[in-house]
Amino acid sequence: AQSVTQPDIHITVSEGASLELRCNYSYGATPYLFWYVQSPGQGLQLLLKYFSGDTLVQGIKGFEAEFKRSQSSFNLRKPSVHWSDAAEYFCAVGSTTSGTYKYIFGTGTRLKVLA
Amino acid sequence: DAGITQSPRHKVTETGTPVTLRCHQTENHRYMYWYRQDPGHGLRLIHYSYGVKDTDKGEVSDGYSVSRSKTEDFLLTLESATSSQTSVYFCAISEFLETQYFGPGTRLLVL
């Protein structure tokens, strides 16, 4: 079955420290992969996406993610976290089933940033 | 930002009453989706539409119905609201194999 796993429910880092959020997927075909961020009380904003090509993709707000097919992973990274990065982060895979298109989301990782 | 609006943005209702949430887009995208978001569950797909009058169920469709009579509007109806349907509901749009864009959400409280 298709699925997305975000193993870390909560992560706490100090401001200025590096960050890595993990995402593993299970999908039979070439995946379309996404990371979204949700600030408290807000909707979801796209951070970055991978469709094909270079496996290291750059996104907004200084985030990047690396697609590793052999590990079925699409981990999100940021070299230096800012207090404004505190939010919830969702990984998703785009799935085509019976010719239609939908997303499968992970359960999210909530990031706390210490001053 | 993609042109997606949701109405109402907040609603309080009583158990057993019908509730309809509206999603409106100005992007002419083919796909529209309804999700619910609950702590510990992330976003779960309720129903989605891949064209006017073309809809399909998601993973948590029981107790919900949808309709899409125009490209720009996708309605979600809770036929008889229950307390377990208290949630935040998000609408999203996309084209085939493209990025989904999300609306601002509707907070629904069922008493």
PDB file of C-alpha atoms in Angstrom:
ATOM      1  CA  ALA A   1       0.000   0.000   0.000  1.00  0.00           C
ATOM      2  CA  GLN A   2       1.131   3.528  -0.654  1.00  0.00           C
ATOM      3  CA  SER A   3       2.157   5.424   2.443  1.00  0.00           C
ATOM      4  CA  VAL A   4       4.275   8.234   3.815  1.00  0.00           C
ATOM      5  CA  THR A   5       5.998   7.991   7.182  1.00  0.00           C
ATOM      6  CA  GLN A   6       7.376  10.872   9.204  1.00  0.00           C
ATOM      7  CA  PRO A   7       9.004   9.100  12.151  1.00  0.00           C
ATOM      8  CA  ASP A   8       9.500  12.184  14.306  1.00  0.00           C
ATOM      9  CA  ILE A   9       6.332  13.669  15.765  1.00  0.00           C
ATOM     10  CA  HIS A  10       8.194  16.482  17.560  1.00  0.00           C
ATOM     11  CA  ILE A  11      11.663  17.922  17.059  1.00  0.00           C
ATOM     12  CA  THR A  12      13.310  20.670  19.109  1.00  0.00           C
ATOM     13  CA  VAL A  13      16.397  22.514  17.896  1.00  0.00           C
ATOM     14  CA  SER A  14      18.212  25.643  18.985  1.00  0.00           C
ATOM     15  CA  GLU A  15      18.160  28.696  16.776  1.00  0.00           C
ATOM     16  CA  GLY A  16      21.128  28.603  14.419  1.00  0.00           C
ATOM     17  CA  ALA A  17      21.456  24.825  14.564  1.00  0.00           C
ATOM     18  CA  SER A  18      21.021  22.598  11.559  1.00  0.00           C
ATOM     19  CA  LEU A  19      17.810  20.702  10.931  1.00  0.00           C
ATOM     20  CA  GLU A  20      16.859  17.459   9.245  1.00  0.00           C
ATOM     21  CA  LEU A  21      13.281  16.188   9.089  1.00  0.00           C
ATOM     22  CA  ARG A  22      12.816  12.649   7.928  1.00  0.00           C
ATOM     23  CA  CYS A  23      10.340  11.343   5.386  1.00  0.00           C
ATOM     24  CA  ASN A  24      10.034   7.806   4.050  1.00  0.00           C
ATOM     25  CA  TYR A  25       7.573   6.750   1.409  1.00  0.00           C
ATOM     26  CA  SER A  26       6.194   3.568  -0.040  1.00  0.00           C
ATOM     27  CA  TYR A  27       5.174   3.931  -3.662  1.00  0.00           C
ATOM     28  CA  GLY A  28       5.583   1.553  -6.574  1.00  0.00           C
ATOM     29  CA  ALA A  29       6.258   4.000  -9.379  1.00  0.00           C
ATOM     30  CA  THR A  30       8.411   7.098  -9.701  1.00  0.00           C
ATOM     31  CA  PRO A  31       7.228   9.343  -6.876  1.00  0.00           C
ATOM     32  CA  TYR A  32       6.247  12.985  -6.996  1.00  0.00           C
ATOM     33  CA  LEU A  33       7.357  14.270  -3.605  1.00  0.00           C
ATOM     34  CA  PHE A  34       6.481  17.415  -1.696  1.00  0.00           C
ATOM     35  CA  TRP A  35       7.206  19.198   1.564  1.00  0.00           C
ATOM     36  CA  TYR A  36       4.703  21.653   3.017  1.00  0.00           C
ATOM     37  CA  VAL A  37       4.885  23.890   6.061  1.00  0.00           C
ATOM     38  CA  GLN A  38       1.975  24.968   8.244  1.00  0.00           C
ATOM     39  CA  SER A  39       2.301  27.797  10.725  1.00  0.00           C
ATOM     40  CA  PRO A  40      -0.146  27.828  13.646  1.00  0.00           C
ATOM     41  CA  GLY A  41      -3.676  28.622  12.523  1.00  0.00           C
ATOM     42  CA  GLN A  42      -2.644  28.838   8.895  1.00  0.00           C
ATOM     43  CA  GLY A  43      -3.022  26.800   5.743  1.00  0.00           C
ATOM     44  CA  LEU A  44      -0.306  24.758   4.079  1.00  0.00           C
ATOM     45  CA  GLN A  45       2.448  26.395   2.085  1.00  0.00           C
ATOM     46  CA  LEU A  46       4.602  24.524  -0.411  1.00  0.00           C
ATOM     47  CA  LEU A  47       8.291  24.478   0.538  1.00  0.00           C
ATOM     48  CA  LEU A  48       9.643  22.401  -2.324  1.00  0.00           C
ATOM     49  CA  LYS A  49       8.886  19.537  -4.669  1.00  0.00           C
ATOM     50  CA  TYR A  50      10.642  16.763  -6.552  1.00  0.00           C
ATOM     51  CA  PHE A  51       9.324  15.470  -9.853  1.00  0.00           C
ATOM     52  CA  SER A  52      12.462  14.275 -11.663  1.00  0.00           C
ATOM     53  CA  GLY A  53      16.041  15.219 -12.431  1.00  0.00           C
ATOM     54  CA  ASP A  54      18.472  16.490  -9.815  1.00  0.00           C
ATOM     55  CA  THR A  55      17.858  14.628  -6.599  1.00  0.00           C
ATOM     56  CA  LEU A  56      18.777  17.631  -4.451  1.00  0.00           C
ATOM     57  CA  VAL A  57      16.037  20.226  -4.680  1.00  0.00           C
ATOM     58  CA  GLN A  58      16.030  23.739  -3.330  1.00  0.00           C
ATOM     59  CA  GLY A  59      12.981  25.380  -1.867  1.00  0.00           C
ATOM     60  CA  ILE A  60      11.856  28.565  -0.253  1.00  0.00           C
ATOM     61  CA  LYS A  61      13.096  29.929   3.080  1.00  0.00           C
ATOM     62  CA  GLY A  62      16.503  28.244   2.677  1.00  0.00           C
ATOM     63  CA  PHE A  63      15.184  24.664   2.787  1.00  0.00           C
ATOM     64  CA  GLU A  64      16.420  21.814   0.655  1.00  0.00           C
ATOM     65  CA  ALA A  65      15.537  18.141   0.330  1.00  0.00           C
ATOM     66  CA  GLU A  66      17.293  15.133  -1.122  1.00  0.00           C
ATOM     67  CA  PHE A  67      15.529  12.292  -2.904  1.00  0.00           C
ATOM     68  CA  LYS A  68      17.180   8.922  -2.269  1.00  0.00           C
ATOM     69  CA  ARG A  69      15.468   6.201  -4.232  1.00  0.00           C
ATOM     70  CA  SER A  70      17.501   3.396  -2.645  1.00  0.00           C
ATOM     71  CA  GLN A  71      16.308   4.465   0.817  1.00  0.00           C
ATOM     72  CA  SER A  72      12.800   5.556  -0.236  1.00  0.00           C
ATOM     73  CA  SER A  73      13.476   8.819   1.534  1.00  0.00           C
ATOM     74  CA  PHE A  74      12.975  12.507   0.933  1.00  0.00           C
ATOM     75  CA  ASN A  75      14.475  14.265   3.961  1.00  0.00           C
ATOM     76  CA  LEU A  76      14.156  17.995   4.475  1.00  0.00           C
ATOM     77  CA  ARG A  77      17.178  20.006   5.636  1.00  0.00           C
ATOM     78  CA  LYS A  78      18.122  23.502   6.618  1.00  0.00           C
ATOM     79  CA  PRO A  79      21.664  24.502   7.615  1.00  0.00           C
ATOM     80  CA  SER A  80      20.682  27.159  10.155  1.00  0.00           C
ATOM     81  CA  VAL A  81      17.236  27.329  11.727  1.00  0.00           C
ATOM     82  CA  HIS A  82      15.519  30.620  12.499  1.00  0.00           C
ATOM     83  CA  TRP A  83      12.922  31.127  15.225  1.00  0.00           C
ATOM     84  CA  SER A  84      10.323  31.779  12.510  1.00  0.00           C
ATOM     85  CA  ASP A  85      10.761  28.203  11.248  1.00  0.00           C
ATOM     86  CA  ALA A  86       8.774  26.894  14.198  1.00  0.00           C
ATOM     87  CA  ALA A  87       5.805  25.204  12.545  1.00  0.00           C
ATOM     88  CA  GLU A  88       4.482  21.831  11.475  1.00  0.00           C
ATOM     89  CA  TYR A  89       5.997  20.171   8.434  1.00  0.00           C
ATOM     90  CA  PHE A  90       4.286  17.682   6.178  1.00  0.00           C
ATOM     91  CA  CYS A  91       5.745  15.344   3.600  1.00  0.00           C
ATOM     92  CA  ALA A  92       3.505  14.098   0.784  1.00  0.00           C
ATOM     93  CA  VAL A  93       3.679  11.849  -2.261  1.00  0.00           C
ATOM     94  CA  GLY A  94       1.559  12.374  -5.359  1.00  0.00           C
ATOM     95  CA  SER A  95      -0.215   9.172  -6.294  1.00  0.00           C
ATOM     96  CA  THR A  96      -1.892   8.162  -9.536  1.00  0.00           C
ATOM     97  CA  THR A  97      -4.594   5.563  -9.086  1.00  0.00           C
ATOM     98  CA  SER A  98      -6.950   4.476 -11.867  1.00  0.00           C
ATOM     99  CA  GLY A  99      -5.904   7.477 -13.881  1.00  0.00           C
ATOM    100  CA  THR A 100      -6.697  10.035 -11.186  1.00  0.00           C
ATOM    101  CA  TYR A 101      -4.316  11.985  -8.991  1.00  0.00           C
ATOM    102  CA  LYS A 102      -4.212  12.512  -5.247  1.00  0.00           C
ATOM    103  CA  TYR A 103      -1.754  13.077  -2.440  1.00  0.00           C
ATOM    104  CA  ILE A 104      -0.820  10.860   0.452  1.00  0.00           C
ATOM    105  CA  PHE A 105       0.379  12.830   3.461  1.00  0.00           C
ATOM    106  CA  GLY A 106       2.541  11.923   6.396  1.00  0.00           C
ATOM    107  CA  THR A 107       1.297  12.705   9.882  1.00  0.00           C
ATOM    108  CA  GLY A 108       3.581  15.684  10.245  1.00  0.00           C
ATOM    109  CA  THR A 109       6.551  16.784  12.355  1.00  0.00           C
ATOM    110  CA  ARG A 110       6.158  19.698  14.727  1.00  0.00           C
ATOM    111  CA  LEU A 111       9.292  21.804  14.997  1.00  0.00           C
ATOM    112  CA  LYS A 112      10.089  23.847  18.083  1.00  0.00           C
ATOM    113  CA  VAL A 113      12.934  26.347  17.983  1.00  0.00           C
ATOM    114  CA  LEU A 114      14.712  27.397  21.164  1.00  0.00           C
ATOM    115  CA  ALA A 115      16.106  30.921  21.391  1.00  0.00           C
TER     116      ALA A 115
ATOM    117  CA  ASP B   1      -1.202  32.720  -3.862  1.00  0.00           C
ATOM    118  CA  ALA B   2      -3.596  30.412  -5.662  1.00  0.00           C
ATOM    119  CA  GLY B   3      -7.144  31.753  -5.763  1.00  0.00           C
ATOM    120  CA  ILE B   4      -8.900  29.448  -3.328  1.00  0.00           C
ATOM    121  CA  THR B   5     -11.508  30.525  -0.825  1.00  0.00           C
ATOM    122  CA  GLN B   6     -13.441  28.526   1.709  1.00  0.00           C
ATOM    123  CA  SER B   7     -16.700  29.430   3.368  1.00  0.00           C
ATOM    124  CA  PRO B   8     -17.576  29.631   6.115  1.00  0.00           C
ATOM    125  CA  ARG B   9     -14.222  30.008   7.867  1.00  0.00           C
ATOM    126  CA  HIS B  10     -15.700  29.072  11.232  1.00  0.00           C
ATOM    127  CA  LYS B  11     -18.866  27.230  12.095  1.00  0.00           C
ATOM    128  CA  VAL B  12     -20.484  25.901  15.240  1.00  0.00           C
ATOM    129  CA  THR B  13     -23.334  23.474  14.801  1.00  0.00           C
ATOM    130  CA  GLU B  14     -25.273  20.867  16.723  1.00  0.00           C
ATOM    131  CA  THR B  15     -25.170  17.110  16.418  1.00  0.00           C
ATOM    132  CA  GLY B  16     -27.577  15.793  13.821  1.00  0.00           C
ATOM    133  CA  THR B  17     -27.780  18.910  11.684  1.00  0.00           C
ATOM    134  CA  PRO B  18     -26.594  18.987   8.061  1.00  0.00           C
ATOM    135  CA  VAL B  19     -23.633  21.215   7.257  1.00  0.00           C
ATOM    136  CA  THR B  20     -22.279  22.325   3.887  1.00  0.00           C
ATOM    137  CA  LEU B  21     -18.814  23.742   3.355  1.00  0.00           C
ATOM    138  CA  ARG B  22     -17.922  25.497   0.133  1.00  0.00           C
ATOM    139  CA  CYS B  23     -14.644  25.669  -1.733  1.00  0.00           C
ATOM    140  CA  HIS B  24     -14.293  28.147  -4.580  1.00  0.00           C
ATOM    141  CA  GLN B  25     -11.365  28.474  -6.973  1.00  0.00           C
ATOM    142  CA  THR B  26     -10.486  31.000  -9.638  1.00  0.00           C
ATOM    143  CA  GLU B  27      -7.619  28.970 -11.154  1.00  0.00           C
ATOM    144  CA  ASN B  28      -9.687  26.668 -13.403  1.00  0.00           C
ATOM    145  CA  HIS B  29      -7.845  23.629 -12.025  1.00  0.00           C
ATOM    146  CA  ARG B  30      -9.272  20.238 -12.837  1.00  0.00           C
ATOM    147  CA  TYR B  31      -8.734  18.587  -9.452  1.00  0.00           C
ATOM    148  CA  MET B  32     -10.300  19.650  -6.183  1.00  0.00           C
ATOM    149  CA  TYR B  33      -9.920  17.936  -2.804  1.00  0.00           C
ATOM    150  CA  TRP B  34     -11.385  18.001   0.671  1.00  0.00           C
ATOM    151  CA  TYR B  35      -9.209  17.055   3.647  1.00  0.00           C
ATOM    152  CA  ARG B  36      -9.705  17.045   7.355  1.00  0.00           C
ATOM    153  CA  GLN B  37      -6.884  17.772   9.762  1.00  0.00           C
ATOM    154  CA  ASP B  38      -6.810  16.354  13.265  1.00  0.00           C
ATOM    155  CA  PRO B  39      -3.949  16.210  15.790  1.00  0.00           C
ATOM    156  CA  GLY B  40      -1.818  13.128  15.288  1.00  0.00           C
ATOM    157  CA  HIS B  41      -3.405  12.255  11.966  1.00  0.00           C
ATOM    158  CA  GLY B  42      -2.029  14.860   9.604  1.00  0.00           C
ATOM    159  CA  LEU B  43      -4.249  15.499   6.603  1.00  0.00           C
ATOM    160  CA  ARG B  44      -6.690  12.810   5.593  1.00  0.00           C
ATOM    161  CA  LEU B  45      -8.474  12.849   2.270  1.00  0.00           C
ATOM    162  CA  ILE B  46     -12.268  12.849   2.462  1.00  0.00           C
ATOM    163  CA  HIS B  47     -13.318  13.130  -1.187  1.00  0.00           C
ATOM    164  CA  TYR B  48     -11.854  14.509  -4.337  1.00  0.00           C
ATOM    165  CA  SER B  49     -13.023  15.560  -7.774  1.00  0.00           C
ATOM    166  CA  TYR B  50     -11.291  15.160 -11.111  1.00  0.00           C
ATOM    167  CA  GLY B  51     -13.816  17.115 -13.136  1.00  0.00           C
ATOM    168  CA  VAL B  52     -17.337  18.474 -13.111  1.00  0.00           C
ATOM    169  CA  LYS B  53     -19.622  15.777 -11.707  1.00  0.00           C
ATOM    170  CA  ASP B  54     -16.625  13.388 -11.363  1.00  0.00           C
ATOM    171  CA  THR B  55     -15.848  12.564  -7.761  1.00  0.00           C
ATOM    172  CA  ASP B  56     -14.301   9.745  -5.770  1.00  0.00           C
ATOM    173  CA  LYS B  57     -13.923   8.740  -2.141  1.00  0.00           C
ATOM    174  CA  GLY B  58     -10.870   9.231  -0.020  1.00  0.00           C
ATOM    175  CA  GLU B  59      -9.805   7.367   3.095  1.00  0.00           C
ATOM    176  CA  VAL B  60     -12.321   8.941   5.511  1.00  0.00           C
ATOM    177  CA  SER B  61     -15.448   9.450   3.407  1.00  0.00           C
ATOM    178  CA  ASP B  62     -18.087   7.940   5.725  1.00  0.00           C
ATOM    179  CA  GLY B  63     -20.640  10.569   6.766  1.00  0.00           C
ATOM    180  CA  TYR B  64     -19.608  12.998   4.014  1.00  0.00           C
ATOM    181  CA  SER B  65     -20.847  13.679   0.520  1.00  0.00           C
ATOM    182  CA  VAL B  66     -19.636  16.061  -2.164  1.00  0.00           C
ATOM    183  CA  SER B  67     -20.862  17.743  -5.286  1.00  0.00           C
ATOM    184  CA  ARG B  68     -19.215  19.613  -8.126  1.00  0.00           C
ATOM    185  CA  SER B  69     -21.605  21.143 -10.623  1.00  0.00           C
ATOM    186  CA  LYS B  70     -19.154  23.810 -11.814  1.00  0.00           C
ATOM    187  CA  THR B  71     -15.400  23.773 -12.305  1.00  0.00           C
ATOM    188  CA  GLU B  72     -14.912  26.466  -9.690  1.00  0.00           C
ATOM    189  CA  ASP B  73     -17.024  25.097  -6.825  1.00  0.00           C
ATOM    190  CA  PHE B  74     -16.667  21.954  -4.713  1.00  0.00           C
ATOM    191  CA  LEU B  75     -19.134  21.433  -1.885  1.00  0.00           C
ATOM    192  CA  LEU B  76     -18.649  19.169   1.107  1.00  0.00           C
ATOM    193  CA  THR B  77     -21.773  18.121   3.024  1.00  0.00           C
ATOM    194  CA  LEU B  78     -21.934  16.506   6.409  1.00  0.00           C
ATOM    195  CA  GLU B  79     -25.267  14.788   6.131  1.00  0.00           C
ATOM    196  CA  SER B  80     -25.880  14.576   9.888  1.00  0.00           C
ATOM    197  CA  ALA B  81     -23.036  16.128  11.831  1.00  0.00           C
ATOM    198  CA  THR B  82     -21.474  14.197  14.712  1.00  0.00           C
ATOM    199  CA  SER B  83     -18.969  15.299  17.335  1.00  0.00           C
ATOM    200  CA  SER B  84     -16.315  13.132  15.666  1.00  0.00           C
ATOM    201  CA  GLN B  85     -16.524  15.449  12.666  1.00  0.00           C
ATOM    202  CA  THR B  86     -15.246  18.382  14.694  1.00  0.00           C
ATOM    203  CA  SER B  87     -12.113  19.246  12.785  1.00  0.00           C
ATOM    204  CA  VAL B  88     -10.360  21.692  10.530  1.00  0.00           C
ATOM    205  CA  TYR B  89     -11.315  21.185   6.897  1.00  0.00           C
ATOM    206  CA  PHE B  90      -9.029  22.155   4.037  1.00  0.00           C
ATOM    207  CA  CYS B  91      -9.804  22.403   0.375  1.00  0.00           C
ATOM    208  CA  ALA B  92      -7.043  22.015  -2.209  1.00  0.00           C
ATOM    209  CA  ILE B  93      -6.729  22.288  -5.979  1.00  0.00           C
ATOM    210  CA  SER B  94      -4.290  20.981  -8.539  1.00  0.00           C
ATOM    211  CA  GLU B  95      -3.771  19.929 -12.082  1.00  0.00           C
ATOM    212  CA  PHE B  96      -2.834  16.336 -12.929  1.00  0.00           C
ATOM    213  CA  LEU B  97       0.602  15.434 -11.542  1.00  0.00           C
ATOM    214  CA  GLU B  98       1.121  18.971 -10.322  1.00  0.00           C
ATOM    215  CA  THR B  99       1.406  20.743  -6.989  1.00  0.00           C
ATOM    216  CA  GLN B 100      -1.619  21.001  -4.714  1.00  0.00           C
ATOM    217  CA  TYR B 101      -2.523  24.442  -3.404  1.00  0.00           C
ATOM    218  CA  PHE B 102      -4.513  24.773  -0.231  1.00  0.00           C
ATOM    219  CA  GLY B 103      -7.263  27.049   0.955  1.00  0.00           C
ATOM    220  CA  PRO B 104      -7.224  28.799   4.350  1.00  0.00           C
ATOM    221  CA  GLY B 105      -9.312  26.153   6.123  1.00  0.00           C
ATOM    222  CA  THR B 106     -12.667  25.962   7.897  1.00  0.00           C
ATOM    223  CA  ARG B 107     -12.885  25.278  11.619  1.00  0.00           C
ATOM    224  CA  LEU B 108     -15.973  23.233  12.409  1.00  0.00           C
ATOM    225  CA  LEU B 109     -17.190  22.523  15.922  1.00  0.00           C
ATOM    226  CA  VAL B 110     -20.024  20.046  16.372  1.00  0.00           C
ATOM    227  CA  LEU B 111     -21.640  20.251  19.793  1.00  0.00           C
TER     228      LEU B 111
END
